[in-house]
Structures are given as structure tokens and as C-alpha cells.
PDB file of C-alpha atoms in Angstrom:
ATOM      1  CA  MET A 136      15.285  10.939 -10.188  1.00 89.00           C
ATOM      2  CA  VAL A 137      13.126   8.675  -8.072  1.00 97.00           C
ATOM      3  CA  GLN A 138      12.638   7.946  -4.105  1.00 98.00           C
ATOM      4  CA  ILE A 139      13.303   5.169  -2.610  1.00 98.00           C
ATOM      5  CA  GLY A 140      10.352   3.988  -0.365  1.00 99.00           C
ATOM      6  CA  TYR A 141      10.074   1.677   3.332  1.00 99.00           C
ATOM      7  CA  THR A 142       6.928  -0.304   3.827  1.00 98.00           C
ATOM      8  CA  MET A 143       5.091  -0.700   7.668  1.00 98.00           C
ATOM      9  CA  MET A 144       3.581  -4.477   6.431  1.00 98.00           C
ATOM     10  CA  THR A 145       0.579  -5.317   8.976  1.00 98.00           C
ATOM     11  CA  GLU A 146       0.810  -7.869   8.113  1.00 98.00           C
ATOM     12  CA  GLN A 147       3.984  -9.479   9.569  1.00 98.00           C
ATOM     13  CA  ALA A 148       5.043  -7.437  11.962  1.00 98.00           C
ATOM     14  CA  GLY A 149       2.903  -6.075  15.684  1.00 98.00           C
ATOM     15  CA  PRO A 150       1.902  -2.674  16.084  1.00 98.00           C
ATOM     16  CA  ARG A 151       5.119  -1.555  18.963  1.00 98.00           C
ATOM     17  CA  GLU A 152       7.323  -3.253  15.882  1.00 98.00           C
ATOM     18  CA  LEU A 153       6.083  -1.565  13.376  1.00 98.00           C
ATOM     19  CA  VAL A 154       6.798   1.786  14.749  1.00 98.00           C
ATOM     20  CA  ASP A 155       9.999   0.820  15.960  1.00 98.00           C
ATOM     21  CA  HIS A 156      10.480  -0.070  12.168  1.00 98.00           C
ATOM     22  CA  VAL A 157       8.751   3.312   9.965  1.00 98.00           C
ATOM     23  CA  VAL A 158      11.466   5.365  13.001  1.00 98.00           C
ATOM     24  CA  ARG A 159      14.785   3.327  11.263  1.00 98.00           C
ATOM     25  CA  ALA A 160      13.553   3.445   8.457  1.00 99.00           C
ATOM     26  CA  GLU A 161      13.582   7.427   8.341  1.00 99.00           C
ATOM     27  CA  GLU A 162      17.089   7.513  10.778  1.00 98.00           C
ATOM     28  CA  ALA A 163      18.386   5.007   7.543  1.00 98.00           C
ATOM     29  CA  GLY A 164      17.526   7.926   4.823  1.00 98.00           C
ATOM     30  CA  PHE A 165      13.750   6.305   2.861  1.00 98.00           C
ATOM     31  CA  ASP A 166      12.321   8.876   1.019  1.00 98.00           C
ATOM     32  CA  PHE A 167       9.689   8.273   1.486  1.00 99.00           C
ATOM     33  CA  SER A 168       7.164   5.139   3.918  1.00 98.00           C
ATOM     34  CA  VAL A 169       4.166   3.476   3.145  1.00 98.00           C
ATOM     35  CA  THR A 170       1.514   1.122   4.961  1.00 98.00           C
ATOM     36  CA  SER A 171      -0.754  -1.666   3.922  1.00 98.00           C
ATOM     37  CA  ASP A 172      -4.363  -2.146   5.844  1.00 98.00           C
ATOM     38  CA  HIS A 173      -5.599  -5.010   6.228  1.00 98.00           C
ATOM     39  CA  TYR A 174      -8.065  -7.103   8.762  1.00 98.00           C
ATOM     40  CA  PHE A 175      -5.649 -10.229   8.208  1.00 98.00           C
ATOM     41  CA  PRO A 176      -2.955 -11.554   6.694  1.00 98.00           C
ATOM     42  CA  TRP A 177      -2.366 -12.645   3.434  1.00 97.00           C
ATOM     43  CA  LEU A 178      -1.011 -16.546   4.831  1.00 98.00           C
ATOM     44  CA  ARG A 179      -1.182 -16.793   8.535  1.00 97.00           C
ATOM     45  CA  SER A 180       2.503 -17.061   7.880  1.00 98.00           C
ATOM     46  CA  GLN A 181       2.451 -14.217   8.213  1.00 98.00           C
ATOM     47  CA  GLY A 182       1.041 -13.811  11.195  1.00 98.00           C
ATOM     48  CA  HIS A 183      -0.476 -10.495  11.459  1.00 98.00           C
ATOM     49  CA  SER A 184      -2.967  -7.071  11.018  1.00 98.00           C
ATOM     50  CA  PRO A 185      -3.078  -4.896  13.814  1.00 98.00           C
ATOM     51  CA  TYR A 186      -5.386  -1.906  12.862  1.00 98.00           C
ATOM     52  CA  ALA A 187      -2.611  -0.211  10.294  1.00 98.00           C
ATOM     53  CA  TRP A 188      -4.820   3.959  11.495  1.00 98.00           C
ATOM     54  CA  ALA A 189      -3.798   3.045  15.136  1.00 98.00           C
ATOM     55  CA  VAL A 190       0.267   2.763  13.786  1.00 98.00           C
ATOM     56  CA  LEU A 191      -0.229   5.675  11.524  1.00 98.00           C
ATOM     57  CA  GLY A 192      -1.119   7.598  14.323  1.00 98.00           C
ATOM     58  CA  ALA A 193       2.012   6.334  16.839  1.00 98.00           C
ATOM     59  CA  ALA A 194       3.918   6.477  13.774  1.00 98.00           C
ATOM     60  CA  ALA A 195       2.662  10.791  12.876  1.00 98.00           C
ATOM     61  CA  GLN A 196       4.270  10.511  16.965  1.00 98.00           C
ATOM     62  CA  ALA A 197       7.470   8.929  17.288  1.00 98.00           C
ATOM     63  CA  THR A 198       8.834  10.812  13.425  1.00 98.00           C
ATOM     64  CA  SER A 199       9.738  13.926  12.708  1.00 98.00           C
ATOM     65  CA  ARG A 200       9.949  13.831   9.053  1.00 98.00           C
ATOM     66  CA  ILE A 201       9.528  10.438   6.597  1.00 98.00           C
ATOM     67  CA  PRO A 202       6.540  11.317   4.100  1.00 98.00           C
ATOM     68  CA  LEU A 203       3.196   8.701   5.290  1.00 99.00           C
ATOM     69  CA  MET A 204       0.537   6.390   3.328  1.00 98.00           C
ATOM     70  CA  THR A 205      -1.859   4.227   3.632  1.00 98.00           C
ATOM     71  CA  TYR A 206      -0.776   1.320   0.810  1.00 98.00           C
ATOM     72  CA  VAL A 207      -3.582   1.267   0.208  1.00 98.00           C
ATOM     73  CA  THR A 208      -7.222   2.034   2.073  1.00 98.00           C
ATOM     74  CA  CYS A 209     -10.942   1.086   0.863  1.00 98.00           C
ATOM     75  CA  PRO A 210     -13.451   3.483   2.210  1.00 98.00           C
ATOM     76  CA  THR A 211     -16.233   0.934   1.187  1.00 98.00           C
ATOM     77  CA  PHE A 212     -16.745  -2.155   2.853  1.00 97.00           C
ATOM     78  CA  ARG A 213     -14.911  -1.680   6.719  1.00 98.00           C
ATOM     79  CA  TYR A 214     -14.923   1.399   6.600  1.00 98.00           C
ATOM     80  CA  HIS A 215     -18.401   4.588   4.634  1.00 98.00           C
ATOM     81  CA  PRO A 216     -15.667   7.155   3.187  1.00 98.00           C
ATOM     82  CA  ALA A 217     -17.610   9.746   6.710  1.00 98.00           C
ATOM     83  CA  VAL A 218     -15.331   8.134   8.890  1.00 98.00           C
ATOM     84  CA  VAL A 219     -12.193   7.632   6.059  1.00 98.00           C
ATOM     85  CA  ALA A 220     -12.048  11.058   5.292  1.00 99.00           C
ATOM     86  CA  GLN A 221     -11.854  11.920   9.201  1.00 98.00           C
ATOM     87  CA  LYS A 222      -9.259   9.780   9.526  1.00 98.00           C
ATOM     88  CA  ALA A 223      -6.944  11.266   7.124  1.00 99.00           C
ATOM     89  CA  ALA A 224      -7.555  14.514   8.253  1.00 98.00           C
ATOM     90  CA  THR A 225      -6.709  13.889  11.702  1.00 98.00           C
ATOM     91  CA  LEU A 226      -3.732  12.222  10.270  1.00 98.00           C
ATOM     92  CA  GLN A 227      -2.622  14.552   8.643  1.00 98.00           C
ATOM     93  CA  LEU A 228      -2.719  17.003  11.436  1.00 98.00           C
ATOM     94  CA  LEU A 229      -0.473  14.441  13.593  1.00 98.00           C
ATOM     95  CA  SER A 230       1.880  14.044  10.929  1.00 98.00           C
ATOM     96  CA  GLU A 231       1.944  17.675   9.891  1.00 98.00           C
ATOM     97  CA  GLY A 232       1.060  18.194   6.552  1.00 98.00           C
ATOM     98  CA  ARG A 233       3.305  14.440   5.773  1.00 98.00           C
ATOM     99  CA  PHE A 234       0.396  11.719   5.132  1.00 99.00           C
ATOM    100  CA  ARG A 235      -1.456  11.201   1.500  1.00 99.00           C
ATOM    101  CA  LEU A 236      -3.897   8.911   1.474  1.00 99.00           C
ATOM    102  CA  GLY A 237      -3.757   5.448  -0.777  1.00 98.00           C
ATOM    103  CA  LEU A 238      -7.397   4.254  -1.306  1.00 98.00           C
ATOM    104  CA  GLY A 239      -8.606   0.861  -3.143  1.00 97.00           C
ATOM    105  CA  SER A 240     -10.989  -0.673  -4.707  1.00 96.00           C
ATOM    106  CA  GLY A 241     -10.015  -3.402  -2.077  1.00 96.00           C
ATOM    107  CA  GLU A 242      -9.708  -7.483  -1.013  1.00 97.00           C
ATOM    108  CA  ASN A 243     -12.350  -9.686  -0.353  1.00 98.00           C
ATOM    109  CA  LEU A 244     -10.470 -10.880   2.398  1.00 98.00           C
ATOM    110  CA  ASN A 245     -10.669  -7.652   4.529  1.00 98.00           C
ATOM    111  CA  GLU A 246     -14.453  -6.417   3.636  1.00 98.00           C
ATOM    112  CA  HIS A 247     -15.760  -9.578   3.971  1.00 97.00           C
ATOM    113  CA  VAL A 248     -15.708  -9.451   7.418  1.00 97.00           C
ATOM    114  CA  VAL A 249     -18.616  -6.900   7.480  1.00 97.00           C
ATOM    115  CA  GLY A 250     -21.211  -9.243   6.350  1.00 97.00           C
ATOM    116  CA  GLY A 251     -21.876  -7.043   3.125  1.00 92.00           C
ATOM    117  CA  GLY A 252     -21.398  -9.660   0.564  1.00 95.00           C
ATOM    118  CA  TRP A 253     -18.666  -8.722  -2.072  1.00 97.00           C
ATOM    119  CA  PRO A 254     -19.938  -7.704  -5.431  1.00 96.00           C
ATOM    120  CA  SER A 255     -18.444  -7.204  -9.281  1.00 96.00           C
ATOM    121  CA  VAL A 256     -15.745  -5.624  -9.737  1.00 94.00           C
ATOM    122  CA  ASP A 257     -18.331  -3.678 -11.827  1.00 95.00           C
ATOM    123  CA  VAL A 258     -20.018  -2.809  -8.134  1.00 97.00           C
ATOM    124  CA  ARG A 259     -16.415  -2.309  -6.948  1.00 96.00           C
ATOM    125  CA  HIS A 260     -15.494   0.789  -9.158  1.00 96.00           C
ATOM    126  CA  GLU A 261     -18.730   2.146  -8.893  1.00 97.00           C
ATOM    127  CA  MET A 262     -18.574   2.578  -4.860  1.00 98.00           C
ATOM    128  CA  PHE A 263     -15.563   3.608  -5.483  1.00 98.00           C
ATOM    129  CA  GLU A 264     -15.850   6.462  -7.616  1.00 97.00           C
ATOM    130  CA  GLU A 265     -18.736   7.487  -4.902  1.00 98.00           C
ATOM    131  CA  ALA A 266     -16.599   7.394  -1.940  1.00 98.00           C
ATOM    132  CA  VAL A 267     -13.613   9.415  -3.584  1.00 98.00           C
ATOM    133  CA  GLU A 268     -16.019  12.620  -4.444  1.00 98.00           C
ATOM    134  CA  ILE A 269     -17.589  11.984  -0.330  1.00 98.00           C
ATOM    135  CA  ILE A 270     -14.538  12.518   0.801  1.00 98.00           C
ATOM    136  CA  ARG A 271     -13.611  15.593  -2.064  1.00 98.00           C
ATOM    137  CA  ALA A 272     -16.166  16.831  -0.060  1.00 98.00           C
ATOM    138  CA  LEU A 273     -15.462  16.674   3.446  1.00 98.00           C
ATOM    139  CA  PHE A 274     -11.542  17.933   3.297  1.00 98.00           C
ATOM    140  CA  LYS A 275     -13.194  20.652   1.325  1.00 97.00           C
ATOM    141  CA  GLY A 276     -14.874  22.075   4.864  1.00 97.00           C
ATOM    142  CA  GLY A 277     -18.301  22.723   5.629  1.00 94.00           C
ATOM    143  CA  HIS A 278     -21.824  20.578   6.043  1.00 97.00           C
ATOM    144  CA  VAL A 279     -21.453  16.931   3.757  1.00 98.00           C
ATOM    145  CA  ASN A 280     -25.223  15.378   2.049  1.00 98.00           C
ATOM    146  CA  HIS A 281     -25.316  12.981  -0.182  1.00 98.00           C
ATOM    147  CA  ARG A 282     -27.957  10.418  -1.513  1.00 98.00           C
ATOM    148  CA  GLY A 283     -26.137   8.364  -3.438  1.00 98.00           C
ATOM    149  CA  THR A 284     -26.672   5.132  -5.615  1.00 98.00           C
ATOM    150  CA  HIS A 285     -24.092   3.205  -3.063  1.00 98.00           C
ATOM    151  CA  PHE A 286     -23.861   5.728   0.557  1.00 98.00           C
ATOM    152  CA  ASP A 287     -26.117   8.373   2.229  1.00 98.00           C
ATOM    153  CA  VAL A 288     -24.298  10.564   4.260  1.00 98.00           C
ATOM    154  CA  GLU A 289     -26.390  13.328   6.238  1.00 98.00           C
ATOM    155  CA  SER A 290     -24.925  16.520   7.412  1.00 98.00           C
ATOM    156  CA  ALA A 291     -20.971  15.654   8.155  1.00 98.00           C
ATOM    157  CA  ARG A 292     -18.148  17.525   9.026  1.00 98.00           C
ATOM    158  CA  LEU A 293     -15.144  17.477   9.390  1.00 98.00           C
ATOM    159  CA  TRP A 294     -13.929  19.962  12.602  1.00 98.00           C
ATOM    160  CA  ASP A 295     -10.680  19.548  12.116  1.00 98.00           C
ATOM    161  CA  LEU A 296      -8.907  20.058   9.054  1.00 98.00           C
ATOM    162  CA  PRO A 297      -5.528  20.817   7.689  1.00 98.00           C
ATOM    163  CA  ASP A 298      -4.308  23.551   5.917  1.00 97.00           C
ATOM    164  CA  GLN A 299      -4.151  21.888   2.987  1.00 97.00           C
ATOM    165  CA  ALA A 300      -5.977  18.170   2.788  1.00 98.00           C
ATOM    166  CA  PRO A 301      -4.117  14.587   2.642  1.00 98.00           C
ATOM    167  CA  PRO A 302      -4.275  14.057  -1.148  1.00 98.00           C
ATOM    168  CA  ILE A 303      -5.583  11.120  -2.713  1.00 98.00           C
ATOM    169  CA  GLY A 304      -3.615   8.728  -4.025  1.00 98.00           C
ATOM    170  CA  ILE A 305      -5.987   5.390  -6.413  1.00 98.00           C
ATOM    171  CA  ALA A 306      -4.533   2.408  -7.010  1.00 98.00           C
ATOM    172  CA  VAL A 307      -5.547   0.750 -10.401  1.00 96.00           C
ATOM    173  CA  SER A 308      -4.344  -2.709 -11.946  1.00 92.00           C
ATOM    174  CA  GLY A 309      -6.329  -2.293 -14.885  1.00 92.00           C
ATOM    175  CA  GLU A 310      -8.052   1.161 -17.934  1.00 93.00           C
ATOM    176  CA  ARG A 311     -10.763   1.297 -15.296  1.00 93.00           C
ATOM    177  CA  SER A 312      -9.152   2.081 -12.592  1.00 95.00           C
ATOM    178  CA  CYS A 313      -6.731   3.573 -15.229  1.00 97.00           C
ATOM    179  CA  GLU A 314      -9.707   6.064 -15.865  1.00 96.00           C
ATOM    180  CA  LEU A 315     -10.676   6.892 -12.036  1.00 95.00           C
ATOM    181  CA  ALA A 316      -7.096   7.643 -11.266  1.00 97.00           C
ATOM    182  CA  GLY A 317      -6.685  10.046 -13.410  1.00 97.00           C
ATOM    183  CA  ARG A 318      -9.702  11.827 -13.255  1.00 96.00           C
ATOM    184  CA  LEU A 319     -10.004  11.625  -9.227  1.00 95.00           C
ATOM    185  CA  GLY A 320      -6.646  10.965  -7.388  1.00 98.00           C
ATOM    186  CA  ASP A 321      -3.838  13.194  -6.969  1.00 98.00           C
ATOM    187  CA  LEU A 322      -1.191  10.204  -7.685  1.00 98.00           C
ATOM    188  CA  VAL A 323      -1.716   7.095  -9.013  1.00 98.00           C
ATOM    189  CA  ILE A 324      -0.611   3.546  -7.694  1.00 98.00           C
ATOM    190  CA  ALA A 325       0.279   0.563  -8.595  1.00 96.00           C
ATOM    191  CA  THR A 326       1.773  -2.668  -7.157  1.00 94.00           C
ATOM    192  CA  GLU A 327       3.460  -4.193 -11.311  1.00 94.00           C
ATOM    193  CA  PRO A 328       6.256  -2.163 -13.698  1.00 96.00           C
ATOM    194  CA  LYS A 329       3.122  -1.918 -16.069  1.00 94.00           C
ATOM    195  CA  ALA A 330       3.895   1.390 -18.641  1.00 96.00           C
ATOM    196  CA  GLY A 331       0.349   1.074 -19.976  1.00 96.00           C
ATOM    197  CA  LEU A 332      -0.690   1.784 -16.291  1.00 96.00           C
ATOM    198  CA  LEU A 333       1.163   4.819 -16.318  1.00 97.00           C
ATOM    199  CA  GLU A 334      -0.185   5.522 -20.045  1.00 97.00           C
ATOM    200  CA  THR A 335      -4.029   5.074 -19.313  1.00 97.00           C
ATOM    201  CA  PHE A 336      -3.177   7.373 -16.038  1.00 97.00           C
ATOM    202  CA  ASP A 337      -1.640  10.338 -18.187  1.00 97.00           C
ATOM    203  CA  ARG A 338      -5.101   9.089 -21.068  1.00 97.00           C
ATOM    204  CA  HIS A 339      -7.211  10.732 -18.041  1.00 97.00           C
ATOM    205  CA  GLY A 340      -6.110  13.107 -16.307  1.00 97.00           C
ATOM    206  CA  GLY A 341      -2.302  12.043 -14.534  1.00 97.00           C
ATOM    207  CA  GLN A 342      -0.003  14.190 -16.952  1.00 96.00           C
ATOM    208  CA  GLY A 343       2.316  15.332 -13.122  1.00 96.00           C
ATOM    209  CA  LYS A 344       1.430  13.288 -11.166  1.00 97.00           C
ATOM    210  CA  PRO A 345       3.263  10.817  -9.076  1.00 98.00           C
ATOM    211  CA  ARG A 346       2.894   7.605  -9.707  1.00 98.00           C
ATOM    212  CA  VAL A 347       4.303   5.156  -7.072  1.00 98.00           C
ATOM    213  CA  GLY A 348       4.581   1.805  -6.529  1.00 98.00           C
ATOM    214  CA  GLN A 349       5.454  -1.035  -4.865  1.00 98.00           C
ATOM    215  CA  LEU A 350       7.918  -4.607  -5.062  1.00 97.00           C
ATOM    216  CA  PRO A 351       8.291  -7.531  -2.683  1.00 98.00           C
ATOM    217  CA  VAL A 352      12.654  -8.103  -1.554  1.00 98.00           C
ATOM    218  CA  CYS A 353      14.163 -10.132   0.539  1.00 98.00           C
ATOM    219  CA  TYR A 354      17.213  -9.889   1.988  1.00 98.00           C
ATOM    220  CA  ASP A 355      19.489 -11.766   4.465  1.00 98.00           C
ATOM    221  CA  PRO A 356      22.875 -12.322   4.550  1.00 98.00           C
ATOM    222  CA  ASP A 357      22.578 -16.660   3.729  1.00 98.00           C
ATOM    223  CA  ARG A 358      20.036 -16.358  -0.337  1.00 98.00           C
ATOM    224  CA  ASP A 359      18.805 -20.072   1.152  1.00 98.00           C
ATOM    225  CA  THR A 360      17.659 -18.144   3.926  1.00 98.00           C
ATOM    226  CA  ALA A 361      15.485 -14.956   2.042  1.00 98.00           C
ATOM    227  CA  VAL A 362      14.555 -17.434  -0.211  1.00 98.00           C
ATOM    228  CA  LYS A 363      13.024 -19.613   2.307  1.00 98.00           C
ATOM    229  CA  ARG A 364      11.329 -16.779   4.093  1.00 98.00           C
ATOM    230  CA  ALA A 365       9.698 -15.525   0.518  1.00 98.00           C
ATOM    231  CA  HIS A 366       8.688 -18.770   0.588  1.00 98.00           C
ATOM    232  CA  SER A 367       6.746 -19.639   3.339  1.00 98.00           C
ATOM    233  CA  GLN A 368       4.994 -15.197   3.472  1.00 98.00           C
ATOM    234  CA  PHE A 369       4.754 -14.387   0.438  1.00 97.00           C
ATOM    235  CA  ARG A 370       4.464 -16.518  -2.005  1.00 97.00           C
ATOM    236  CA  TRP A 371       0.700 -15.284  -3.151  1.00 95.00           C
ATOM    237  CA  PHE A 372       1.855 -11.589  -4.938  1.00 90.00           C
ATOM    238  CA  GLY A 373       2.733 -13.316  -8.000  1.00 82.00           C
ATOM    239  CA  SER A 374      -1.386 -14.488  -8.568  1.00 80.00           C
ATOM    240  CA  GLY A 375      -2.208 -10.366  -9.946  1.00 80.00           C
ATOM    241  CA  TRP A 376      -4.638  -8.430  -8.143  1.00 77.00           C
ATOM    242  CA  LYS A 377      -7.920 -10.298 -10.333  1.00 82.00           C
ATOM    243  CA  VAL A 378      -6.775 -13.537  -8.582  1.00 89.00           C
ATOM    244  CA  ASN A 379      -6.190 -11.592  -4.968  1.00 92.00           C
ATOM    245  CA  SER A 380      -9.095  -9.493  -4.897  1.00 95.00           C
ATOM    246  CA  GLU A 381     -11.496 -12.030  -4.572  1.00 96.00           C
ATOM    247  CA  LEU A 382     -10.435 -14.964  -2.013  1.00 97.00           C
ATOM    248  CA  PRO A 383     -11.893 -14.752   1.623  1.00 96.00           C
ATOM    249  CA  HIS A 384      -9.783 -16.106   3.817  1.00 97.00           C
ATOM    250  CA  PRO A 385      -5.270 -17.519   4.334  1.00 97.00           C
ATOM    251  CA  ASP A 386      -6.238 -20.650   3.801  1.00 97.00           C
ATOM    252  CA  SER A 387      -8.025 -19.197   0.026  1.00 97.00           C
ATOM    253  CA  PHE A 388      -4.899 -18.681  -0.508  1.00 97.00           C
ATOM    254  CA  GLU A 389      -2.779 -20.995   0.835  1.00 96.00           C
ATOM    255  CA  ALA A 390      -4.798 -23.520  -0.741  1.00 96.00           C
ATOM    256  CA  ALA A 391      -4.123 -21.325  -4.611  1.00 95.00           C
ATOM    257  CA  THR A 392      -0.314 -21.770  -4.143  1.00 96.00           C
ATOM    258  CA  GLN A 393      -0.273 -24.697  -2.702  1.00 95.00           C
ATOM    259  CA  PHE A 394       2.116 -25.285  -6.168  1.00 96.00           C
ATOM    260  CA  VAL A 395       4.608 -22.238  -6.139  1.00 96.00           C
ATOM    261  CA  THR A 396       7.885 -23.404  -5.616  1.00 97.00           C
ATOM    262  CA  GLN A 397      10.472 -21.419  -3.985  1.00 97.00           C
ATOM    263  CA  ASP A 398      11.916 -20.954  -7.711  1.00 97.00           C
ATOM    264  CA  ASP A 399       8.964 -20.119  -8.233  1.00 96.00           C
ATOM    265  CA  VAL A 400       9.169 -17.340  -5.767  1.00 97.00           C
ATOM    266  CA  ALA A 401      13.220 -16.814  -6.017  1.00 97.00           C
ATOM    267  CA  ASP A 402      12.521 -15.472  -9.844  1.00 96.00           C
ATOM    268  CA  SER A 403      10.185 -13.248  -8.847  1.00 96.00           C
ATOM    269  CA  ILE A 404      11.838 -11.223  -5.982  1.00 98.00           C
ATOM    270  CA  PRO A 405      14.377 -10.766  -5.345  1.00 98.00           C
ATOM    271  CA  CYS A 406      16.850 -12.585  -2.023  1.00 98.00           C
ATOM    272  CA  GLY A 407      20.192 -11.881  -0.632  1.00 98.00           C
ATOM    273  CA  ASP A 408      21.773  -9.954  -0.082  1.00 98.00           C
ATOM    274  CA  ASP A 409      23.685  -9.052  -3.590  1.00 98.00           C
ATOM    275  CA  PRO A 410      22.509  -4.678  -3.962  1.00 98.00           C
ATOM    276  CA  ASP A 411      22.868  -4.909  -7.772  1.00 98.00           C
ATOM    277  CA  ALA A 412      20.262  -7.518  -7.567  1.00 98.00           C
ATOM    278  CA  PHE A 413      17.528  -4.930  -6.137  1.00 98.00           C
ATOM    279  CA  VAL A 414      19.131  -2.705  -8.616  1.00 98.00           C
ATOM    280  CA  GLU A 415      17.689  -4.980 -11.406  1.00 98.00           C
ATOM    281  CA  ALA A 416      14.073  -5.784  -9.335  1.00 98.00           C
ATOM    282  CA  VAL A 417      13.266  -2.028  -9.474  1.00 98.00           C
ATOM    283  CA  ARG A 418      14.795  -1.368 -13.115  1.00 98.00           C
ATOM    284  CA  PRO A 419      12.196  -1.719 -13.908  1.00 98.00           C
ATOM    285  CA  TYR A 420       9.668   0.372 -12.207  1.00 98.00           C
ATOM    286  CA  ALA A 421      12.348   3.171 -13.726  1.00 98.00           C
ATOM    287  CA  GLU A 422      12.464   2.133 -17.068  1.00 97.00           C
ATOM    288  CA  ALA A 423       8.519   3.186 -17.165  1.00 97.00           C
ATOM    289  CA  GLY A 424       7.723   5.935 -15.505  1.00 97.00           C
ATOM    290  CA  PHE A 425       7.003   5.457 -11.631  1.00 98.00           C
ATOM    291  CA  THR A 426       8.573   8.207  -9.778  1.00 98.00           C
ATOM    292  CA  GLU A 427       8.006   6.475  -6.063  1.00 98.00           C
ATOM    293  CA  ILE A 428       8.743   3.478  -5.207  1.00 98.00           C
ATOM    294  CA  ALA A 429       8.376   2.221  -1.814  1.00 98.00           C
ATOM    295  CA  LEU A 430      10.260  -2.083  -1.040  1.00 98.00           C
ATOM    296  CA  VAL A 431       8.960  -4.503   0.978  1.00 98.00           C
ATOM    297  CA  GLN A 432      11.674  -6.851   3.297  1.00 98.00           C
ATOM    298  CA  ILE A 433       9.968 -10.262   3.627  1.00 98.00           C
ATOM    299  CA  GLY A 434       9.493 -11.304   7.100  1.00 98.00           C
ATOM    300  CA  GLY A 435       8.934  -9.306  10.613  1.00 98.00           C
ATOM    301  CA  GLU A 436      11.996 -10.519  12.146  1.00 98.00           C
ATOM    302  CA  SER A 437      14.672  -9.113   9.301  1.00 98.00           C
ATOM    303  CA  GLN A 438      12.996  -6.274   9.598  1.00 98.00           C
ATOM    304  CA  PRO A 439      16.057  -4.343  11.715  1.00 98.00           C
ATOM    305  CA  ALA A 440      19.526  -6.299  10.302  1.00 98.00           C
ATOM    306  CA  TYR A 441      17.894  -5.000   6.404  1.00 99.00           C
ATOM    307  CA  LEU A 442      17.218  -1.574   8.138  1.00 98.00           C
ATOM    308  CA  ASP A 443      21.109  -1.328   9.112  1.00 98.00           C
ATOM    309  CA  TRP A 444      21.290  -2.503   5.166  1.00 98.00           C
ATOM    310  CA  SER A 445      20.152  -0.737   3.503  1.00 98.00           C
ATOM    311  CA  GLU A 446      21.292   2.384   4.888  1.00 98.00           C
ATOM    312  CA  LYS A 447      24.953   1.099   4.378  1.00 98.00           C
ATOM    313  CA  THR A 448      24.987  -0.785   1.383  1.00 98.00           C
ATOM    314  CA  LEU A 449      21.534  -1.076  -0.502  1.00 98.00           C
ATOM    315  CA  LEU A 450      20.198   2.985  -0.798  1.00 98.00           C
ATOM    316  CA  PRO A 451      23.664   3.939  -1.593  1.00 98.00           C
ATOM    317  CA  ALA A 452      23.004   1.985  -5.096  1.00 98.00           C
ATOM    318  CA  LEU A 453      19.778   2.541  -5.865  1.00 98.00           C
ATOM    319  CA  ARG A 454      20.914   6.161  -5.824  1.00 98.00           C
ATOM    320  CA  ASP A 455      23.456   5.207  -7.342  1.00 98.00           C
ATOM    321  CA  ALA A 456      21.832   4.136  -9.851  1.00 98.00           C
ATOM    322  CA  PHE A 457      18.342   5.866 -10.259  1.00 97.00           C
ATOM    323  CA  GLY A 458      19.033   9.387  -8.361  1.00 86.00           C
TER     324      GLY A 458
END
């Protein structure tokens, strides 16, 4: 059985609209939700990037059933890991146990704003591992002191702890991140339907743990309109993590994707209103072994129509196909 999720994509809608959207997603019957955590949008055409944690706090109060999750937060540059632990614990309390903390090693696009530079991927993984260990220690309660290679923590303590700490998900894209996820994570996160990622995750301790995937879709009754919107806002998606994590600004993404055509986008993102096309886009994730798949509807203004269509057409089709 595959659970189908809704994505609050903070790069394409304002904070009040994002909360309205997730309330409607809960009503429509989505099984869970995830939220991006950026400082910049990838492309100027997306046009937004509110503070994800404030949005999540409002969403926790406005909803009652749907699980919430960061997808993903980088705990090493903009945020110190001790602060991430405090935010996550608070959100777990506000949501009454519905929150999962999705973590990743970050993108230059968002993390450069604090002026700390952008080190090599090996250093970023070292920082990330140390940050996860600090967060885990704080979730256990008591005072934490830490003198590490990259972070210091001095007599930190979380004074408001939930009975059950938020599960930690770790985003993966290769061997090293899969090893970290298997050893340190409660679940794994990926944006590509690669069975090899999950196999590596399992080898390093991930067997039996949830695995969450994500893919963009673009519903519109007019397929040409959907293709144009997907090209305008999501043509960066196919560049892959190794490229996307290094680019520092939306203008960099504009330059890197200037030769991506509408046909290229339509070949990789289901567009229009044929539910079978959306089912076939989800299928590789289900076959690879993902237990949860979060859909990203492209375009902030298109969310209400997409959610209505999902309730009536898409979710029933996906459940018929995948349980």
C-alpha cells in the first residue's frame, strides 16, 4: 500500500495560501503532507519563499489529521542544529504528534545567505552527520554540551519536549547519504525513483523503515497550459541534485536551464488532466519500493482546482492502482 502526499511548495505561494491549501488537502483525503524549506525560489517565475517553520506552525493549528513534514531542512548553515531541534520539538507539540523532521545537507541557493561559504560535499556531509547527532541528543532531554569539528553546543536543553520525539528523515542522492540515512535516520527521503538508493539504504540499517519519494505534476484541464506552466516554473527539476545543490541564485537556475524546452519538461512531468498519466508517473516510485509519495502540483494559483480534481479523480485512481 502506497500513501499519497501533498506538497506545500513554499516557492510558489504565500504563507496564508499555503495554509489554506494544506487544509483543503486534508479535506480531499491526502495521506500526509510535506513542506519545502527555502530562502529563495529556484526560478523568479515561482515568486515566493516564506519562512517554512511559521507556515508549519499555522498549519499544525489549522489541521487536525494530516501529518506534516519538512522536505527538507538543512541543519548546518542558516540554522544551527540546536535551534532545529527546538523548532522540531515545538512543532511536534503543536501538531500533537503529527510532525516528522526531514533533513538534508542543503543547497547553496538557500544557505549562502548567511555568508559562511559553500564547502565541498564531503565537508557538508561531515557537518550534516554532526548536526543530526546534536539534534538526537537534544531530543533525549537533559543538558547537552558538544565540542565538535563544526559545531559547539553549550549547556543546551529543550524545555518543551513531546512524549515522542519527531522521527528524523534523511534525504539521499548517493552512497554516502544513503549510509548516513540508514545509520542515523528513521526514514529515507528521495526525489528520484531509484531502487539502488533504497537498496543502499537497507544495507546500512534502513530495512523496514519508511521511504518517502516526491515528484512534480501539473494538472490543468488544458494540457498546453499545464506544459507552459511546468516549463516556466519547474524546468530546473531535471538537472539533478549534484547541479542543483551548487547553484547560488535563481538567475543561476535561469542560465542553467535556458535550453530546456517545453517538450523536455512534458516528457518528464505529467501534464494535463488524464489521471492515467499521473498514475504512470507514480508507478516507478511504487515499483522501486517507496512507501509514501508526495506529489507537487506546479503553480500556486492552480492549487484549488488541483485539490478538487484530486479528491474526485486522482486519489481514487492512485488508490485503485497502488492500494
